[in-house]
Coordinates of C-alpha atoms and ligand atoms in Angstrom, one line a residue:
X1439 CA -7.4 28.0 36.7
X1440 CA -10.4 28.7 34.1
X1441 CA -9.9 28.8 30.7
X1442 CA -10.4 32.0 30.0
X1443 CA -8.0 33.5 32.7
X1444 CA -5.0 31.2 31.6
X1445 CA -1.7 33.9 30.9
X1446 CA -0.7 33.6 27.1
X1447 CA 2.1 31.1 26.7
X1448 CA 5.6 33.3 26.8
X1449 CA 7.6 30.6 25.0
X1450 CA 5.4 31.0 21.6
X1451 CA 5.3 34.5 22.3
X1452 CA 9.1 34.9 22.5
X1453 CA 9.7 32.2 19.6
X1454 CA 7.3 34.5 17.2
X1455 CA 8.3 37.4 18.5
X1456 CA 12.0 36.5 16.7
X1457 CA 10.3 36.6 13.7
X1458 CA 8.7 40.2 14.6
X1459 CA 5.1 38.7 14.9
X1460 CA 3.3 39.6 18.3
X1461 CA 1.1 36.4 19.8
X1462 CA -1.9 38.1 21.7
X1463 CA -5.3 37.4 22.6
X1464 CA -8.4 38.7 21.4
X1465 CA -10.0 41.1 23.7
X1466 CA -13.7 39.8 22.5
X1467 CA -15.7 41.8 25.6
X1468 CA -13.6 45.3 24.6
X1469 CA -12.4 45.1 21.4
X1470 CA -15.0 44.7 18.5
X1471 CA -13.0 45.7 15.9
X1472 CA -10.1 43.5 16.4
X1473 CA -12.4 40.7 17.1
X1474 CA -14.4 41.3 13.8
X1475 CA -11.1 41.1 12.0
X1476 CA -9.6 37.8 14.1
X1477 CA -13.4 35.9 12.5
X1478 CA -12.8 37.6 8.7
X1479 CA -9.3 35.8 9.2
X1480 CA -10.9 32.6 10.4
X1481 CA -13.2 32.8 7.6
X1482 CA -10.7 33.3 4.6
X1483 CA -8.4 30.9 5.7
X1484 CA -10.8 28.3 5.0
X1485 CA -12.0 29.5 2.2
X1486 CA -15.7 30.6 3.1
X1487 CA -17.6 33.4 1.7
X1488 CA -17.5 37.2 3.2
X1489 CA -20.0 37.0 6.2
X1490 CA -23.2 39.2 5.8
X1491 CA -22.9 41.7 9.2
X1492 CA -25.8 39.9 11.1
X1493 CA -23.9 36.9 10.6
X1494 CA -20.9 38.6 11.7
X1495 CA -22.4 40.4 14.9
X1496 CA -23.9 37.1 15.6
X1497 CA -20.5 35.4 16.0
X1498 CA -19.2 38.2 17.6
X1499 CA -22.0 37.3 20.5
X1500 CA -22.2 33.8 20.5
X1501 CA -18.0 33.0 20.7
X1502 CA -17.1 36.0 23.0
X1503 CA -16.9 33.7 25.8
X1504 CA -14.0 31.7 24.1
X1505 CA -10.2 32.2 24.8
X1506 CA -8.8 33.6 20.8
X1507 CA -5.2 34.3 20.1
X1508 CA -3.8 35.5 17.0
X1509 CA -1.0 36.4 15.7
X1510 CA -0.1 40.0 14.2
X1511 CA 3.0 40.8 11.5
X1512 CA 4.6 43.4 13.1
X1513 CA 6.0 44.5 9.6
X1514 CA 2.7 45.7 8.5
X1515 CA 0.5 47.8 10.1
X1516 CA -4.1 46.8 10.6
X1517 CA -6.4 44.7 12.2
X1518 CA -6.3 41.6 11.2
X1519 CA -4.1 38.9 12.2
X1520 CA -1.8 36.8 9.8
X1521 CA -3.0 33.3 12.2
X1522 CA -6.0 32.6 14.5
X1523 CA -6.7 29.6 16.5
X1524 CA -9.7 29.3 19.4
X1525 CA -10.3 27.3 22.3
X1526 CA -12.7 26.3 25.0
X1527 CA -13.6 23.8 27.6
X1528 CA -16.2 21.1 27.2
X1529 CA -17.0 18.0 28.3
X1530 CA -16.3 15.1 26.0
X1531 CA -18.1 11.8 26.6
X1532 CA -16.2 8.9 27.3
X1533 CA -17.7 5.5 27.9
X1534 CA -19.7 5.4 31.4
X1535 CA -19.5 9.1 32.1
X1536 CA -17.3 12.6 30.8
X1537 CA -14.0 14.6 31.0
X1538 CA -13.0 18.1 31.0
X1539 CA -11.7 18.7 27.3
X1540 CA -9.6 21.6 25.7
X1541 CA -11.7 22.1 22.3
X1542 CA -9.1 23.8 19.8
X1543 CA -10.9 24.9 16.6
X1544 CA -10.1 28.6 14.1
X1545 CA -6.6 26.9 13.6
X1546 CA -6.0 29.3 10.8
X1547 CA -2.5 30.5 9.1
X1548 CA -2.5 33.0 6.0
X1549 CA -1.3 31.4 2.9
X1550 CA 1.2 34.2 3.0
X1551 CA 2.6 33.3 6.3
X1552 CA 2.6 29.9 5.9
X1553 CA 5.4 27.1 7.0
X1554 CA 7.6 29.6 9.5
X1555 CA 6.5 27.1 12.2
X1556 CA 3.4 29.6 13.4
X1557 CA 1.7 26.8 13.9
X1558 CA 3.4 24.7 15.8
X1559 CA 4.3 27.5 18.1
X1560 CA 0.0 27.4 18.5
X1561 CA -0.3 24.3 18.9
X1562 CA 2.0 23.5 21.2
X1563 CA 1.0 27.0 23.5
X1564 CA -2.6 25.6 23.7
X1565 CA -0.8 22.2 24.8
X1566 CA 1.2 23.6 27.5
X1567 CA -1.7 26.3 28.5
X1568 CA -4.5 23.0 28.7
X1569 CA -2.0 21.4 30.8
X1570 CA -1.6 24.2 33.3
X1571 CA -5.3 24.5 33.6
X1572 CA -5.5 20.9 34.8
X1573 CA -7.5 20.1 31.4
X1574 CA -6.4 16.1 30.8
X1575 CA -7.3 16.1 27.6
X1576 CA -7.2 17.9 24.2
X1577 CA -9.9 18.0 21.2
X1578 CA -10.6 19.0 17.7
X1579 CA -11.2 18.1 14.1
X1580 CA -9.1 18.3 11.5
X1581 CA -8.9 19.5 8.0
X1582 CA -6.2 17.5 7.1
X1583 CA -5.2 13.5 8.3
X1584 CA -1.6 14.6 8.3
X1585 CA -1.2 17.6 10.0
X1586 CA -1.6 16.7 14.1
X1587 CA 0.2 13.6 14.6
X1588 CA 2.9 15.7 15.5
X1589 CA 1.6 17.3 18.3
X1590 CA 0.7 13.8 19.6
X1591 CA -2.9 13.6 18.5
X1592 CA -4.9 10.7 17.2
X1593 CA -7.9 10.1 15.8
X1594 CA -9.8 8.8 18.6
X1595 CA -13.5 8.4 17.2
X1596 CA -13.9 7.6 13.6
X1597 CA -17.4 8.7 11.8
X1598 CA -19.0 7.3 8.7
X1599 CA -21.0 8.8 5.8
X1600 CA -24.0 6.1 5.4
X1601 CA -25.9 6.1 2.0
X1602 CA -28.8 3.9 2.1
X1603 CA -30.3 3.3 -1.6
X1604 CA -34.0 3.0 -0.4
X1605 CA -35.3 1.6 -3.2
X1606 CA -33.6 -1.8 -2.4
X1607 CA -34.0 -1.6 1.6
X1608 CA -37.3 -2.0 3.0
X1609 CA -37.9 -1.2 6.8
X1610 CA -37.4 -4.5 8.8
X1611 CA -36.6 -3.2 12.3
X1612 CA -39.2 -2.6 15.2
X1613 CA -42.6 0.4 15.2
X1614 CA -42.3 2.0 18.1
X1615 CA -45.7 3.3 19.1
X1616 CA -45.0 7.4 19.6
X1617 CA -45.5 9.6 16.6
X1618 CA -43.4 11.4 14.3
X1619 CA -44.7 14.9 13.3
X1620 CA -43.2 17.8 11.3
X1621 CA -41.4 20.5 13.9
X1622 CA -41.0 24.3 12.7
X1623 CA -36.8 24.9 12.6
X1624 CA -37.5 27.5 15.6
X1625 CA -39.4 24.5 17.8
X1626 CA -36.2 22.2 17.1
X1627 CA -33.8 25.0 17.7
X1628 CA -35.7 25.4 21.1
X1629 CA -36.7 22.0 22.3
X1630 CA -33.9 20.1 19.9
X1631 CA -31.1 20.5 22.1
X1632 CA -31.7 19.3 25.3
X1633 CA -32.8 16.0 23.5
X1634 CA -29.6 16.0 21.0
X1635 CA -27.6 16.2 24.6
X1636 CA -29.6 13.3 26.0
X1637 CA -28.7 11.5 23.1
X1638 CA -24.9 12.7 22.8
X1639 CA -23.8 11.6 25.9
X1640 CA -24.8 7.7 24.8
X1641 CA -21.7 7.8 22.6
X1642 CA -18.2 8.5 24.2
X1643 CA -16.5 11.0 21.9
X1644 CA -19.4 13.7 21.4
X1645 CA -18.2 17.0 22.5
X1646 CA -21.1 19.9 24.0
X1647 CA -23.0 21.6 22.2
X1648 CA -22.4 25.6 23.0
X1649 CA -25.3 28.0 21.0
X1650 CA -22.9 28.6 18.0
X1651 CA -22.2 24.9 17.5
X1652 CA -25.7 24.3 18.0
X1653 CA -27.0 26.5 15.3
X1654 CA -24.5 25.8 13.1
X1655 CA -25.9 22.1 13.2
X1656 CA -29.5 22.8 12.7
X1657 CA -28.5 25.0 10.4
X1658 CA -31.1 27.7 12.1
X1659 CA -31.1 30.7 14.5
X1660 CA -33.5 33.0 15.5
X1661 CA -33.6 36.5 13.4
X1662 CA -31.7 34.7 10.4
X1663 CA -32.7 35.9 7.5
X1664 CA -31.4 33.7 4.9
X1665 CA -32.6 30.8 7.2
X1666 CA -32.2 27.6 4.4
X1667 CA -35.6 27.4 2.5
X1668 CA -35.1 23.6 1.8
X1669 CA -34.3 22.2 5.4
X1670 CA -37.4 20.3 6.7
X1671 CA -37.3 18.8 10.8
X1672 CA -39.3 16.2 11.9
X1673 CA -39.6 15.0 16.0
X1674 CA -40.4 11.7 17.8
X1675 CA -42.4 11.9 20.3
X1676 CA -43.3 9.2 23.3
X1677 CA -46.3 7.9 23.9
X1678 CA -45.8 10.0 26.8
X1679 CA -45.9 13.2 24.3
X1680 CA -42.2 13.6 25.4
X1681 CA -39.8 14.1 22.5
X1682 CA -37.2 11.6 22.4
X1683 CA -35.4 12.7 18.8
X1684 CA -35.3 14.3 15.9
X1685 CA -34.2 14.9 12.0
X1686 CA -33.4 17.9 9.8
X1687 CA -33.2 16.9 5.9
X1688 CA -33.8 17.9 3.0
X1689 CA -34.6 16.6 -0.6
X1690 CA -32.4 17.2 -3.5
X1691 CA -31.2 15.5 -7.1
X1692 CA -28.0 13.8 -7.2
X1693 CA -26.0 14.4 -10.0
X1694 CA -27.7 11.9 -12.3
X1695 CA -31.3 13.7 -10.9
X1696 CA -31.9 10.9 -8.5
X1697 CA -33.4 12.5 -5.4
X1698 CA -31.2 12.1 -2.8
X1699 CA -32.7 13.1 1.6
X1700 CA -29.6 14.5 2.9
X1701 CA -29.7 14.1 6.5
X1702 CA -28.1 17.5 8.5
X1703 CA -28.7 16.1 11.6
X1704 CA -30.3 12.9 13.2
X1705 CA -30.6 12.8 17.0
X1706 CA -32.5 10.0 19.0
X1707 CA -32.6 9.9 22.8
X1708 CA -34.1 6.5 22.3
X1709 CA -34.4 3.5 20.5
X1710 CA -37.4 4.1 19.6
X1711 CA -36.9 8.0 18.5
X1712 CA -33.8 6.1 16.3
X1713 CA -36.2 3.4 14.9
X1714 CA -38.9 5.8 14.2
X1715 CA -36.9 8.4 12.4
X1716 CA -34.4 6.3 10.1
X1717 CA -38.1 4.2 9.1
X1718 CA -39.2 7.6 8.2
X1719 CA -36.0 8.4 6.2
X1720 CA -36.2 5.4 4.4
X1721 CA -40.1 5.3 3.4
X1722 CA -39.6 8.9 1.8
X1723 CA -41.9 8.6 -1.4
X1724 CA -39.4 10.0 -4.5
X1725 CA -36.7 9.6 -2.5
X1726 CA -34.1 7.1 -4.0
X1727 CA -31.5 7.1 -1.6
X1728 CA -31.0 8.9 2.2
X1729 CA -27.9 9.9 2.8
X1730 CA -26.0 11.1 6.5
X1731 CA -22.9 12.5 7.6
X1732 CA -21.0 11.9 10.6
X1733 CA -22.6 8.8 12.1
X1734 CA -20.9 6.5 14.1
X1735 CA -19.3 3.2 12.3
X1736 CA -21.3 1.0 13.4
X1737 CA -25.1 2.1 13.2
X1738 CA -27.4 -0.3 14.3
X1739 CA -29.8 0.8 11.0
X1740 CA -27.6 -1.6 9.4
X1741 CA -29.5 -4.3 11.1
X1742 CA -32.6 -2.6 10.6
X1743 CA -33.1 -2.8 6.4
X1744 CA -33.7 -5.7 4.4
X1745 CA -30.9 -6.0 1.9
X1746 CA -27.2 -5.0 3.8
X1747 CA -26.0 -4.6 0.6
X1748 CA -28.4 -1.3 0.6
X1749 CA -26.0 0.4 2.7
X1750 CA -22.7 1.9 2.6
X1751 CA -20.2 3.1 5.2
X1752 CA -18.0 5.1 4.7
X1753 CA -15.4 5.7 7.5
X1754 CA -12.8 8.3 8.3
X1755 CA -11.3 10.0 11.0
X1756 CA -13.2 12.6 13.4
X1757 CA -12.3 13.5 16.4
X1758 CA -8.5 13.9 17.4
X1759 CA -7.5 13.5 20.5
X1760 CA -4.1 14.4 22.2
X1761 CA -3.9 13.2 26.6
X1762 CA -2.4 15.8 28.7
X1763 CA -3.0 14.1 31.7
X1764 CA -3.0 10.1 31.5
X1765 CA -4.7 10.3 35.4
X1766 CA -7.4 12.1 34.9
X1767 CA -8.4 10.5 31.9
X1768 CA -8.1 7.0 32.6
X1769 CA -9.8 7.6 35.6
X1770 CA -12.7 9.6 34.0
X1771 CA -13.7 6.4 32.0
X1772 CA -15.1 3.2 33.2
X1773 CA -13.9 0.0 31.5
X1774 CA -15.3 -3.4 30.3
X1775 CA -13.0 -5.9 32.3
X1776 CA -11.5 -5.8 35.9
X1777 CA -8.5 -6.5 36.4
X1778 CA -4.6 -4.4 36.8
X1779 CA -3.4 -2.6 33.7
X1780 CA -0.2 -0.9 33.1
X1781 CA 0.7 1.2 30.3
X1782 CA 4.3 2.3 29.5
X1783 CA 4.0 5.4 28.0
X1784 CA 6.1 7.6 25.5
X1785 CA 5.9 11.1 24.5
X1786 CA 8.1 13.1 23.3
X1787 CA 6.6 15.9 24.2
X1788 CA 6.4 14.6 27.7
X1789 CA 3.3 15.4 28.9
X1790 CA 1.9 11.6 29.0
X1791 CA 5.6 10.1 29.4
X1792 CA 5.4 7.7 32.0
X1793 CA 4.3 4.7 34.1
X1794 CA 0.7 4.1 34.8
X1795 CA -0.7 1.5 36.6
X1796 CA -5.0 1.1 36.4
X1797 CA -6.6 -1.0 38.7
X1798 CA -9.8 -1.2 37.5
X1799 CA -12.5 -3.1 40.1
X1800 CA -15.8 -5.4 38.9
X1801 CA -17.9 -2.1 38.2
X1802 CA -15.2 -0.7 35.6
X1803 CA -13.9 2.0 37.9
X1804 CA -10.4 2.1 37.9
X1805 CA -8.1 3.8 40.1
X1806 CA -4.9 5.2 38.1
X1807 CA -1.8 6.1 39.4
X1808 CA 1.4 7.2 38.4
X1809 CA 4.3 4.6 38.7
X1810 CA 7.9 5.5 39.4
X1811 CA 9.4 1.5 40.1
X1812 CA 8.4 -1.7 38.9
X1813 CA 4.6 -2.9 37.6
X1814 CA 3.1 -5.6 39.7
X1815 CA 3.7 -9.0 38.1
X1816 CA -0.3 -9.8 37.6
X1817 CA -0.5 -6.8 35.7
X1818 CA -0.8 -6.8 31.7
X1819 CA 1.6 -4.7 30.7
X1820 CA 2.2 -2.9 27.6
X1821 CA 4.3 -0.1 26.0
X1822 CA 2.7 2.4 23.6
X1823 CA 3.0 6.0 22.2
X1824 CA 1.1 9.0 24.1
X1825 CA -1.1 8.5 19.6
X1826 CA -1.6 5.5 20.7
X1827 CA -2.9 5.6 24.0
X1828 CA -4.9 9.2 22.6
X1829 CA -6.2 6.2 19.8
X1830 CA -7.9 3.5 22.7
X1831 CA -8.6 6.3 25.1
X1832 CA -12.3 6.6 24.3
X1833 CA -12.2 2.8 22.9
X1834 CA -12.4 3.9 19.3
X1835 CA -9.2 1.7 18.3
X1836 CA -8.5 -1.9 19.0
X1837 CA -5.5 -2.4 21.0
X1838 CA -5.0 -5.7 19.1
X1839 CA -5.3 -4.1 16.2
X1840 CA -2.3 -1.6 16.8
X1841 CA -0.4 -4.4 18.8
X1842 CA -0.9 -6.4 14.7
X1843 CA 0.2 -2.8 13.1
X1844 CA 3.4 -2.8 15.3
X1845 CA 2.7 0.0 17.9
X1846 CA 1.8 -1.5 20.7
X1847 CA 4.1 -3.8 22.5
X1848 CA 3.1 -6.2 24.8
X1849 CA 5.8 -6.6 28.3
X1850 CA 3.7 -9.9 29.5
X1851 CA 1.6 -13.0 28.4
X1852 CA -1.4 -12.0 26.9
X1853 CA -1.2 -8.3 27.7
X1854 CA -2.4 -7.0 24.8
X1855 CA -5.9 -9.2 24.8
X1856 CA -6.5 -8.1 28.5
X1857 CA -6.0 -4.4 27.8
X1858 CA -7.8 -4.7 24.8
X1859 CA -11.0 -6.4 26.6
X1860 CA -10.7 -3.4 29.3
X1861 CA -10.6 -0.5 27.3
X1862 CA -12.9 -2.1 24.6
X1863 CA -16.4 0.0 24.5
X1864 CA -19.6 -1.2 23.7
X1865 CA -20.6 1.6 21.7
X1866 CA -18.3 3.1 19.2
X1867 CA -17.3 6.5 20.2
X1868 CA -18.8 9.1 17.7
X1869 CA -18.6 13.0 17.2
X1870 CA -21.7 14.2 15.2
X1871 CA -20.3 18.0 14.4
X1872 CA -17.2 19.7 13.1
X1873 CA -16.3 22.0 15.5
Ligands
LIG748 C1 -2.6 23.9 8.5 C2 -2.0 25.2 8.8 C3 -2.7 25.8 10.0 C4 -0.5 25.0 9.1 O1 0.1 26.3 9.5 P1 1.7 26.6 9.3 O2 2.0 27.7 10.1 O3 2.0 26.6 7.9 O4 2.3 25.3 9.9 P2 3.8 25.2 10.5 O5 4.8 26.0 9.7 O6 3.8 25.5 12.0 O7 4.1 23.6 10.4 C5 4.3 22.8 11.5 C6 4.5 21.4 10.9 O8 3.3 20.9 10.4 C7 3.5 20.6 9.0 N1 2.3 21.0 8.3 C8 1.7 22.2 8.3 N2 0.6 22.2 7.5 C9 0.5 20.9 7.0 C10 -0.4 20.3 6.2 N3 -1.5 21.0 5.7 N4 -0.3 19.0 5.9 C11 0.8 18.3 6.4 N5 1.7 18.9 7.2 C12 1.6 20.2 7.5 C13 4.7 21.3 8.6 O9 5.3 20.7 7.5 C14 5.5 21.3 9.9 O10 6.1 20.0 10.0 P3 7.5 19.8 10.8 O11 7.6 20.8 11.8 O12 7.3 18.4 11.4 O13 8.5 19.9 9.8 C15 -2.2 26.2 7.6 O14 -1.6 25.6 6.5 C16 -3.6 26.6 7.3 O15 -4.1 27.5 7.8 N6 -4.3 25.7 6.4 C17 -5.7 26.1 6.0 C18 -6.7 26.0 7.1 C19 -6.6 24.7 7.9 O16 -6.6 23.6 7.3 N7 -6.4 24.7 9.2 C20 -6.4 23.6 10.0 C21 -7.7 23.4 10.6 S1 -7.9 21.9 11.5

């Protein structure tokens, strides 16, 4: 079943419904009006500015395809909801390939409505509706650390915000031979993507770009009037004219007047396009520090400055991931070491309880299924929480490490090291967006 045509969840509906407040969908292809209210809803409940109308109609467009809910107080009579939440499906990147993911994102409850359990009815409906689409896996990020544990998520891919004081680091990594040249905000918003989706699906935990996320990114869409004055792009190119990457900054005091290149967005589909550009960054005349957002933990531009002291990284959770379908994902992944794996899993929301057994063969393909008796003796087996195994599933979490926190158990000898070794990937999963 697609996305779009999944039947609104009737246990939400009729647990709301108790406390007179309908659950419904938005009608985005029919119903303007509603739909204009569901995004002033969205909008308010995190605190952003009225939307100009362009701005509006252009989010009216560019998210119509998406499945919206919301939920209406029957007590008072209008358009706009008292709670919104949105969702889609995507790929998401795991290590040696990708997996159908629900993306959940507008998760939105008036402060006036708040704590009547209106979002965990939400939640929980997207849960069960992503499950009877066959979608293994659920995705967002969140405002708040605390608030989706509950519903079995984890963060999966942890980002970093790296400040590099360029007055201490000088450029010691490689000169790639293609160029870097200034690019007009419409060229990027044309050409950009299909390079920033080249380079996305290098690191396991990047979600697609769709055109709202897109332009939200850059930070630039066609038409826009009030397009950011201060944003500057520069590409890479190959020595084949090809181009391979790209950044969007800009240049701005800090608070003691330093000038400080804010990086919006940094995408290399090479080494060479990631070489080229972070040297660029760094070599800014004026500039006394570059900062970026949302880069993975472990950037290899730490090995590419002269004084590691230079840098900072600062980590914290991204992408949240809760498994739906422990199959299907484990299978959609390829691992670093063969071998036979099984995972004891609980949930208490049962839709990754179980036995699984992964056999995974010398190329990292492993074959998952689900077990009702006894795991084979060989096997390294280990018991774990459906956080935990939402935690490894991209290989953003050591399993040793959770094994030394007290949440993973190991069943046999040296479990825990062989499942760690397998599910272990050699680039650190990464989102580079909100969404
Ligand atoms: C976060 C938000 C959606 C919660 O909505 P809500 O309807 O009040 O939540 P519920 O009443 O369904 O609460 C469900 C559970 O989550 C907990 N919870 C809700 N919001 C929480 C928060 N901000 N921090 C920690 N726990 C939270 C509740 O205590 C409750 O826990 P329990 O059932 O285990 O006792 C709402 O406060 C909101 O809109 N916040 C501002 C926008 C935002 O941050 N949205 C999330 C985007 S990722």
């Amino acid at each position: 079943m697609d996305f779009t045509d999944a039947p609104l969840d009737q246990t939400a509906a009729a647990n709301l419904a108790e406390q007179n407040l309908t659950f419904a969908r938005v009608d985005t292809a029919n119903d303007r009006e509603r739909y204009t209210g569901w995004h002033e809803v969205v909008n308010r409940g995190f605190y952003g500015d009225r939307k100009d109308d362009k701005d509006v109609e252009y989010m009216l467009d560019a998210g119509a395809y998406r499945r919206l809910c919301g939920v209406w107080d029957d007590t008072e009579a209008g358009r706009d909801p008292v709670a919104t939440i949105g969702s889609w499906t995507t790929p998401l990147s795991v290590p040696g390939g990708d997996v159908p993911a629900w993306a959940i994102s507008a998760v939105t409850v008036s402060p006036t409505h708040r704590r009547r359990g209106i979002a965990r009815n939400f939640i929980e409906a997207e849960l069960r509706t992503a499950h009877a689409c066959g979608v293994p896996v659920a995705a967002l990020t969140a405002s708040e650390a605390t608030i989706y544990g509950r519903f079995g998520f984890a963060p999966s891919a942890r980002d970093a915000r790296i400040t590099i004081d360029t007055k201490r680091a000088r450029w010691t990594g490689p000169t790639p031979t293609g160029r870097v040249r200034f690019m007009e905000l419409g060229d990027l918003y044309e050409r950009g993507r299909a390079v920033a989706d080249r380079a996305s699906r290098q690191h396991p935990g990047e979600v697609a770009f769709d055109e709202m996320l897109w332009t939200g990114t850059i930070e630039y869409r066609p038409g826009k009037d009030d397009t950011a004055k201060d944003l500057r792009a520069v590409g890479y190119t190959d020595a084949a004219g090809e181009l391979q990457g790209f950044a969007a900054y800009r240049v701005k005091p800090g608070a003691d007047e330093k000038l400080i290149a804010k990086v919006a967005y940094l995408s290399a589909a090479t080494d060479d396009a990631y070489a080229a550009l972070w040297r660029y960054l760094i070599e800014l005349d004026l500039v006394d520090s570059v900062e970026a957002d949302l880069r993975s933990v472990d950037e290899p531009v730490l090995w590419q400055v002269s004084d590691l002291r230079a840098v900072t990284v600062a980590p914290f959770d991204h992408l949240w991931l809760r498994i739906l379908d422990p199959v299907a994902m484990l299978e959609a992944r390829t691992y670093a070491r063969p071998g036979s794996v099984v995972l004891d899993v609980v949930d208490p929301l049962e839709f990754a309880q179980g036995r699984f057994l992964l056999e995974i063969d010398v190329a990292g393909t492993a074959s998952v299924s689900r077990l009702s008796g006894d795991a084979p003796a060989d096997a390294a087996h280990v018991t774990l929480s459906e956080r935990d195994l939402a935690q490894i599933a991209v290989g953003g979490t050591s399993v040793t490490s959770l094994h030394r926190a007290g949440r993973v158990s190991a069943l046999t000898d040296g479990a825990v090291e062989r499942v760690d070794a397998a599910f272990h990937s050699p680039v650190a999963p990464r989102l580079s967006f909100w969404f």
